[in-house]
Tab-separated table of C-alpha atoms and ligand atoms in Angstrom:
chain	number	residue	atom	x	y	z
I	1	MET	CA	22.927	-13.137	-5.878
I	2	LEU	CA	19.866	-11.805	-4.125
I	3	LYS	CA	20.616	-9.620	-1.100
I	4	ALA	CA	17.571	-7.425	-0.533
I	5	VAL	CA	13.805	-7.569	-0.723
I	6	PHE	CA	11.706	-4.457	-1.277
I	7	ILE	CA	8.146	-5.078	-0.147
I	8	ASP	CA	5.011	-2.970	-0.442
I	9	ILE	CA	2.835	-2.427	2.653
I	10	ASP	CA	-0.828	-1.829	1.762
I	11	ASP	CA	-2.627	-4.867	0.347
I	12	THR	CA	0.638	-6.798	0.386
I	13	LEU	CA	1.390	-7.020	4.140
I	14	LEU	CA	-1.494	-5.078	5.683
I	15	ASP	CA	-5.015	-5.671	4.429
I	16	PHE	CA	-5.966	-2.184	3.283
I	17	ALA	CA	-9.542	-3.167	2.417
I	18	LYS	CA	-10.221	-4.460	5.946
I	19	CYS	CA	-8.478	-1.449	7.515
I	20	ALA	CA	-10.331	0.992	5.261
I	21	GLU	CA	-13.762	-0.564	5.825
I	22	TYR	CA	-13.214	-0.407	9.586
I	23	SER	CA	-12.087	3.230	9.283
I	24	MET	CA	-14.990	4.202	7.049
I	25	ARG	CA	-17.474	2.677	9.508
I	26	LYS	CA	-15.824	4.492	12.463
I	27	SER	CA	-15.778	7.806	10.592
I	28	PHE	CA	-19.458	7.445	9.681
I	29	ASP	CA	-20.111	6.924	13.429
I	30	ASP	CA	-18.103	10.091	14.211
I	31	PHE	CA	-20.379	12.133	11.958
I	32	CYS	CA	-23.587	10.317	13.034
I	33	LEU	CA	-24.084	8.949	9.525
I	34	ASP	CA	-25.696	5.576	8.808
I	35	PHE	CA	-23.264	3.078	7.324
I	36	ASP	CA	-24.134	-0.089	5.487
I	37	LYS	CA	-21.903	-2.668	3.820
I	38	THR	CA	-22.850	-1.686	0.276
I	39	MET	CA	-21.162	1.691	0.781
I	40	PHE	CA	-17.617	0.415	1.133
I	41	PRO	CA	-17.253	-0.804	-2.490
I	42	VAL	CA	-18.162	2.733	-3.618
I	43	PHE	CA	-15.237	4.141	-1.635
I	44	GLU	CA	-12.959	1.330	-2.856
I	45	LYS	CA	-13.693	2.055	-6.522
I	46	ILE	CA	-13.234	5.825	-6.205
I	47	ASN	CA	-10.151	5.487	-4.009
I	48	THR	CA	-8.523	3.055	-6.470
I	49	GLU	CA	-9.204	5.453	-9.352
I	50	TYR	CA	-7.548	8.311	-7.434
I	51	TRP	CA	-4.510	6.137	-6.574
I	52	HIS	CA	-4.103	5.123	-10.226
I	53	ARG	CA	-4.175	8.786	-11.220
I	54	LEU	CA	-1.539	9.514	-8.556
I	55	GLU	CA	0.665	6.672	-9.821
I	56	LYS	CA	0.384	8.114	-13.340
I	57	GLY	CA	1.416	11.543	-12.031
I	58	GLU	CA	-1.921	13.149	-12.926
I	59	ILE	CA	-2.668	14.354	-9.381
I	60	THR	CA	-0.677	14.990	-6.195
I	61	LYS	CA	-1.031	13.176	-2.889
I	62	SER	CA	-2.693	16.207	-1.278
I	63	GLU	CA	-5.197	16.377	-4.150
I	64	LEU	CA	-5.973	12.689	-3.593
I	65	TYR	CA	-6.606	13.219	0.115
I	66	GLY	CA	-8.431	16.485	-0.567
I	67	LYS	CA	-10.838	15.045	-3.122
I	68	ARG	CA	-11.571	11.375	-2.480
I	69	TRP	CA	-14.077	11.811	0.366
I	70	VAL	CA	-15.637	14.840	-1.294
I	71	THR	CA	-16.319	12.541	-4.258
I	72	VAL	CA	-17.495	9.569	-2.166
I	73	LEU	CA	-19.808	11.626	0.072
I	74	GLY	CA	-21.126	13.363	-3.058
I	75	LYS	CA	-22.050	9.942	-4.511
I	76	PHE	CA	-24.119	9.255	-1.386
I	77	GLY	CA	-25.784	12.662	-1.606
I	78	ILE	CA	-24.221	13.734	1.711
I	79	SER	CA	-23.612	17.434	1.285
I	80	HIS	CA	-23.575	18.735	4.884
I	81	ILE	CA	-20.240	17.045	5.793
I	82	ASP	CA	-16.930	18.598	4.706
I	83	GLY	CA	-14.940	15.952	2.776
I	84	ASN	CA	-11.631	17.278	4.098
I	85	GLU	CA	-12.836	17.061	7.685
I	86	PHE	CA	-14.061	13.525	7.009
I	87	GLU	CA	-10.624	12.653	5.547
I	88	LYS	CA	-8.986	13.684	8.853
I	89	HIS	CA	-11.214	11.301	10.806
I	90	PHE	CA	-10.665	8.530	8.264
I	91	GLN	CA	-6.865	8.975	8.457
I	92	GLY	CA	-7.040	8.874	12.248
I	93	HIS	CA	-8.858	5.532	12.176
I	94	ILE	CA	-6.593	4.108	9.447
I	95	ARG	CA	-3.646	4.864	11.725
I	96	GLU	CA	-5.206	2.607	14.377
I	97	SER	CA	-5.983	-0.226	11.947
I	98	SER	CA	-3.434	-2.910	11.223
I	99	GLU	CA	-5.135	-6.060	9.910
I	100	LYS	CA	-2.499	-8.309	8.355
I	101	VAL	CA	-2.777	-10.145	5.046
I	102	ASP	CA	-2.723	-13.954	5.542
I	103	GLY	CA	0.853	-15.195	5.738
I	104	ALA	CA	2.424	-11.728	6.118
I	105	GLU	CA	4.349	-12.375	9.330
I	106	GLY	CA	5.437	-15.886	8.271
I	107	LEU	CA	6.799	-14.475	5.041
I	108	LEU	CA	8.758	-11.729	6.810
I	109	ILE	CA	10.201	-14.221	9.327
I	110	TYR	CA	11.328	-16.405	6.400
I	111	LEU	CA	12.738	-13.566	4.266
I	112	SER	CA	14.481	-11.778	7.135
I	113	GLY	CA	16.503	-14.962	7.762
I	114	LYS	CA	17.985	-14.706	4.258
I	115	TYR	CA	17.849	-11.095	3.060
I	116	LYS	CA	17.622	-7.490	4.159
I	117	ILE	CA	14.029	-6.317	3.975
I	118	TYR	CA	12.980	-2.774	3.100
I	119	ALA	CA	9.407	-1.487	3.008
I	120	VAL	CA	8.566	0.584	-0.088
I	121	SER	CA	5.326	2.530	0.220
I	122	ASN	CA	3.492	5.498	-1.265
I	123	GLY	CA	1.573	5.867	2.025
I	124	PRO	CA	2.225	8.459	4.784
I	125	HIS	CA	5.537	7.788	6.572
I	126	GLU	CA	4.672	8.015	10.270
I	127	GLN	CA	1.352	6.271	9.761
I	128	GLN	CA	2.946	3.323	7.959
I	129	ILE	CA	5.624	2.889	10.648
I	130	TYR	CA	3.015	3.087	13.401
I	131	ARG	CA	0.818	0.472	11.668
I	132	LEU	CA	3.750	-1.890	11.061
I	133	GLU	CA	4.712	-1.597	14.715
I	134	LYS	CA	1.144	-2.167	15.861
I	135	SER	CA	0.897	-5.306	13.734
I	136	ASN	CA	4.229	-6.568	15.122
I	137	LEU	CA	5.885	-6.466	11.674
I	138	LEU	CA	8.236	-3.507	12.056
I	139	GLN	CA	10.949	-5.642	13.695
I	140	TYR	CA	11.685	-7.475	10.408
I	141	PHE	CA	12.672	-4.373	8.429
I	142	THR	CA	16.113	-2.855	7.909
I	143	ASP	CA	14.513	0.420	6.785
I	144	ILE	CA	11.205	1.942	5.719
I	145	PHE	CA	11.165	3.889	2.446
I	146	THR	CA	8.134	6.076	1.767
I	147	SER	CA	7.370	8.510	-1.025
I	148	GLU	CA	6.724	11.149	1.619
I	149	LYS	CA	10.329	10.909	2.895
I	150	LEU	CA	12.067	10.312	-0.444
I	151	GLY	CA	10.228	12.988	-2.421
I	152	PHE	CA	9.334	10.608	-5.271
I	153	GLN	CA	6.764	7.869	-5.553
I	154	LYS	CA	6.510	4.398	-7.023
I	155	PRO	CA	6.695	3.621	-9.952
I	156	ASP	CA	9.092	6.537	-10.605
I	157	LYS	CA	12.673	5.305	-11.096
I	158	ALA	CA	13.793	8.252	-8.930
I	159	PHE	CA	11.960	6.644	-5.980
I	160	PHE	CA	14.037	3.485	-6.328
I	161	ASP	CA	17.280	5.396	-6.986
I	162	ALA	CA	16.659	7.186	-3.676
I	163	CYS	CA	16.106	3.794	-1.979
I	164	PHE	CA	19.382	2.406	-3.371
I	165	SER	CA	21.279	5.446	-2.082
I	166	ARG	CA	20.293	4.218	1.406
I	167	THR	CA	20.891	0.463	1.124
I	168	GLY	CA	24.648	0.409	1.732
I	169	GLY	CA	25.817	-0.589	-1.758
I	170	ILE	CA	23.170	-3.197	-2.575
I	171	LYS	CA	22.519	-3.067	-6.321
I	172	ASN	CA	19.413	-3.323	-8.513
I	173	ASN	CA	20.353	-6.805	-9.733
I	174	GLU	CA	20.678	-8.014	-6.129
I	175	THR	CA	17.140	-6.906	-5.262
I	176	VAL	CA	13.594	-8.129	-5.767
I	177	ILE	CA	10.343	-6.223	-5.232
I	178	ILE	CA	7.140	-7.858	-3.944
I	179	GLY	CA	3.851	-5.989	-4.320
I	180	ASP	CA	0.186	-6.165	-5.259
I	181	SER	CA	0.089	-3.139	-7.558
I	182	LEU	CA	1.009	-3.580	-11.216
I	183	ASN	CA	1.095	0.194	-11.744
I	184	ALA	CA	3.219	1.019	-8.703
I	185	ASP	CA	5.259	-2.045	-7.646
I	186	ILE	CA	5.689	-4.134	-10.782
I	187	LEU	CA	6.079	-1.227	-13.194
I	188	GLY	CA	8.450	0.386	-10.655
I	189	GLY	CA	10.582	-2.754	-10.494
I	190	ILE	CA	10.679	-3.005	-14.285
I	191	ASN	CA	11.541	0.732	-14.562
I	192	CYS	CA	14.681	0.282	-12.516
I	193	GLY	CA	15.735	-3.232	-13.501
I	194	ILE	CA	14.956	-5.181	-10.350
I	195	GLN	CA	13.217	-8.560	-10.258
I	196	THR	CA	9.484	-8.495	-9.647
I	197	VAL	CA	7.093	-10.710	-7.699
I	198	TRP	CA	3.474	-9.804	-8.280
I	199	PHE	CA	1.110	-10.683	-5.438
I	200	ASN	CA	-2.002	-11.302	-7.547
I	201	LYS	CA	-4.333	-12.133	-4.696
I	202	ASN	CA	-7.530	-11.619	-6.708
I	203	ASN	CA	-6.232	-13.835	-9.522
I	204	ILE	CA	-6.811	-11.273	-12.259
I	205	THR	CA	-5.433	-11.382	-15.800
I	206	ALA	CA	-2.969	-8.682	-16.801
I	207	LYS	CA	-1.442	-9.254	-20.213
I	208	GLU	CA	0.231	-5.849	-20.494
I	209	PHE	CA	2.635	-6.500	-17.590
I	210	HIS	CA	5.269	-9.208	-17.359
I	211	PRO	CA	6.369	-9.777	-13.748
I	212	ASP	CA	9.200	-12.278	-13.236
I	213	PHE	CA	7.003	-14.233	-10.826
I	214	THR	CA	3.300	-14.186	-9.993
I	215	VAL	CA	1.818	-15.655	-6.796
I	216	ASN	CA	-1.735	-15.837	-5.473
I	217	SER	CA	-0.721	-16.172	-1.808
I	218	LEU	CA	2.183	-14.837	0.244
I	219	ASN	CA	3.137	-18.370	1.294
I	220	GLU	CA	4.041	-19.248	-2.318
I	221	ILE	CA	6.866	-16.700	-2.209
I	222	LYS	CA	8.855	-19.007	0.078
I	223	ASN	CA	9.162	-21.415	-2.879
I	224	ILE	CA	10.643	-18.690	-5.098
I	225	LEU	CA	13.004	-16.651	-2.910
X	1	MG	MG1	-0.121	-2.098	-2.308
């Protein structure tokens, strides 16, 4: 019997792309740089590559934060701005951004009536709590599990073992994970034997992974759980 739902935050509940584009634009303003819309996809591609390397254990979180803007600014030929300084501004703006994914609050209202809900995120702890509160979503959670607090990250089984040591006896086979990332959420769920719901919002094909359920919108999850 299902008792608990683990749910990812970025690009599952909060729209990271919208938040990041807003933050990139604001940071460009801070440094008096000209921003245009074609620049955001460059960040998105590089940022996604760094996150995949983090999920594979090839780099650490501090290397990700230390390098991504150095790489992005380098691509634009901007050499007079320190990438680490830019990262600080970007993080500050991300903290203030909390655009929700369509259906996020409705889903949490529905799920919280039936199950305990835990956030599972590889993002920074205080920042994620602040953003959930700002978007009015924090109230639906029993607890917030982040890699920063647990010392392990998705998809590592140790991350989920640490979660289950804090869920008051709820077991793997009584839990489902919902997330957008195949490498972090779905692989993580498979690694530790919990059911998986893949939020495939871009409707991509992924033959190498086998989630228990795949949805294209958050609203569809109400028909499954
Ligand atoms: Mg995500």
